C-alpha positions in Angstrom: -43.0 -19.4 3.4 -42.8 -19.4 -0.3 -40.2 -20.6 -1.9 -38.7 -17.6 -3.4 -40.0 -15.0 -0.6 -36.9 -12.8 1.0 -37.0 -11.4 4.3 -35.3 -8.0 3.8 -33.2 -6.1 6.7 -31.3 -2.9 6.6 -27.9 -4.4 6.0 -28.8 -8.3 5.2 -32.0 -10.6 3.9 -32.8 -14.1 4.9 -33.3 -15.9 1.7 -34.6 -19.4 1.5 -31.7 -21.7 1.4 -31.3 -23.7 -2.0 -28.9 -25.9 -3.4 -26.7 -22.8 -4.7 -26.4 -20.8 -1.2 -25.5 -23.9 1.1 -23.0 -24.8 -1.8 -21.9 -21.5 -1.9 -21.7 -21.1 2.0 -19.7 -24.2 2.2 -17.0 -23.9 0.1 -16.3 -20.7 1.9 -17.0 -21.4 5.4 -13.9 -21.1 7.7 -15.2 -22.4 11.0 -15.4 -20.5 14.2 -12.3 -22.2 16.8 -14.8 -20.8 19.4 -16.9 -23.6 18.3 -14.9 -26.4 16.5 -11.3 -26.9 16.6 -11.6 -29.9 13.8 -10.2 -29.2 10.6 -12.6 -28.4 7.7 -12.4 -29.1 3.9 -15.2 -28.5 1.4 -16.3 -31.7 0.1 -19.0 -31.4 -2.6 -20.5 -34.4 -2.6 -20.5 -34.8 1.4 -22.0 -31.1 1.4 -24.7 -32.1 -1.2 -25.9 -35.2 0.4 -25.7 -33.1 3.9 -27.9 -30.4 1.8 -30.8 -33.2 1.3 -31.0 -34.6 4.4 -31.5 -31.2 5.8 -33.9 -30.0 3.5 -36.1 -33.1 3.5 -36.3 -33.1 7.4 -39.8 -30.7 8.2 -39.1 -29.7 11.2 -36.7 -27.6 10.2 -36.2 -24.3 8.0 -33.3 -22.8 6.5 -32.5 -19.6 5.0 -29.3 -18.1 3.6 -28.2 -14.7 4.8 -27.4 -12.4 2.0 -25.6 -9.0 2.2 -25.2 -7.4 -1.1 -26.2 -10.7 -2.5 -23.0 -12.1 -1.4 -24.0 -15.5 1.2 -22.2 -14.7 4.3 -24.2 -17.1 7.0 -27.3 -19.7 7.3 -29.4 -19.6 10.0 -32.2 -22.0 10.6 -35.2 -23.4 12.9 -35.1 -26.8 14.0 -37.1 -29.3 15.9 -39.8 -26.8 15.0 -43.2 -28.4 16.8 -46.4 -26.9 15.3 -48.6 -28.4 18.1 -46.3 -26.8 21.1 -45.3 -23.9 18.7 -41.6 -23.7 19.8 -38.9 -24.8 17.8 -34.7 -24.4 18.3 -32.6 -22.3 16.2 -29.1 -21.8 15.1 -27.0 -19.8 12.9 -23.4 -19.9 11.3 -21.6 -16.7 9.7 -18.9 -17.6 6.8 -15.6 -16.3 8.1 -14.5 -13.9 10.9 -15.0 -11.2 8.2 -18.7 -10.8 8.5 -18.7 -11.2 12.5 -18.9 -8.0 14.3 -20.8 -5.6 12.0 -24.3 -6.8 13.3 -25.8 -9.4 10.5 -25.9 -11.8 13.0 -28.2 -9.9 15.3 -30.1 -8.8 12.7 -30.6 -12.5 10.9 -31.5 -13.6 14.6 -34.4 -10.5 14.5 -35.5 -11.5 11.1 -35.8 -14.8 11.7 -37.7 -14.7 15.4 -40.2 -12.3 13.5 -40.7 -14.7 11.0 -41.3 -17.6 13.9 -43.4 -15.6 15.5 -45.6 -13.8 13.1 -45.6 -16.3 10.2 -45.1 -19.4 11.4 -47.4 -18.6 15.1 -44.7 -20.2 17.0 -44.6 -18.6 20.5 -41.1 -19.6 21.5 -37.9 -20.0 19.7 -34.9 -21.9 22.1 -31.4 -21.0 21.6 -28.2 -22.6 22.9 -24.5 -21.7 22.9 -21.4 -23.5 23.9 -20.0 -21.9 27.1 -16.8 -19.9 25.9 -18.6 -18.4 23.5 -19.4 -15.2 25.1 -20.4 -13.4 21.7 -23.1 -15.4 21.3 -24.4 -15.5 25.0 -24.4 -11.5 23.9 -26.2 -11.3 21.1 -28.5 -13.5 22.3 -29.1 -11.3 25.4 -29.3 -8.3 23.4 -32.1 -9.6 20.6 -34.0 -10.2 23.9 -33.3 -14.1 24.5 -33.0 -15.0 28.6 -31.0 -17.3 30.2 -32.7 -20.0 31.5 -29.7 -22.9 32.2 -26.5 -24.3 31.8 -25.3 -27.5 31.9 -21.4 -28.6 31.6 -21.3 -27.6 27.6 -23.9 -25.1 26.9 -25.8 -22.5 28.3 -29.6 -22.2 27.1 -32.1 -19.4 26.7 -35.0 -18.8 25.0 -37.7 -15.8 23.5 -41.1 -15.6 24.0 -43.8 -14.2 21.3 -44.1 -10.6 22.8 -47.9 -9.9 22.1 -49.0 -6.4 22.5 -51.2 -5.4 25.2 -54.9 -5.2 24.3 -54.5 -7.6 21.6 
């Protein structure tokens, strides 16, 4: 993707992640007690050097999510394999504010279209600890199945819907 493309939505975009956006996600982030119970402090230079290890690492991809240019989230594939075409993917929204009104679902839509019809990939993984049912749901509802469990997660996955004929 080039660097300064933007996938647009209705109500959010999916922005290439720079330096900026996961500086400006960070210091704002209040993380989800559904997820992590650990205490969490922005540290600048922890969250640069976290910044560059992530973005030199190409097998993964990360975009901002934007609503009214504001960064609310980051979601991003990982372990992306060009010669299997699947690849993993996750997603973190800012604050409890943003959670709700559907920008994750529609981040996880952008971003499965992107997967699919710009990178070719024909399966994006997905996992989610198990008490967090809001995820399991907007998983299910973007069209991701269950496929397993295990004593932490559960897993599922999406598969590259072509159309018939094609």
């Amino acid at each position: 993707m080039p660097e300064n493309e933007t996938l647009q939505g209705k109500m959010i975009a999916l922005a290439p992640c720079t330096n900026v956006s996961w500086h400006a996600f960070y210091r704002d982030y209040e993380p989800d007690p559904m997820m992590d119970t650990t205490p969490y402090a922005y540290d600048a230079p922890r969250c640069e050097k976290a910044f560059h290890i992530r973005m030199e690492d190409l097998t993964r991809a990360y975009f901002s999510i934007l609503c009214e240019g504001r960064v609310i989230g980051e979601i991003y594939l990982k372990r992306m394999d060009k010669e299997r075409k699947t690849a993993e993917f996750g997603i973190a929204l800012i604050n409890d504010s943003v959670k709700g009104k559907g920008y994750g679902t529609e981040a996880i839509n952008l971003l499965t279209e992107y997967a699919f019809n710009m990178l070719g990939l024909e399966t994006v993984n997905a996992d989610t600890v198990l008490r967090n049912t809001r995820s399991q749901h907007v998983l299910e509802k973007v069209g991701f199945v269950y496929t397993h469990e295990n004593a932490d997660f559960r897993y599922y996955k999406i598969a590259r819907r072509i159309p018939p004929n094609s």
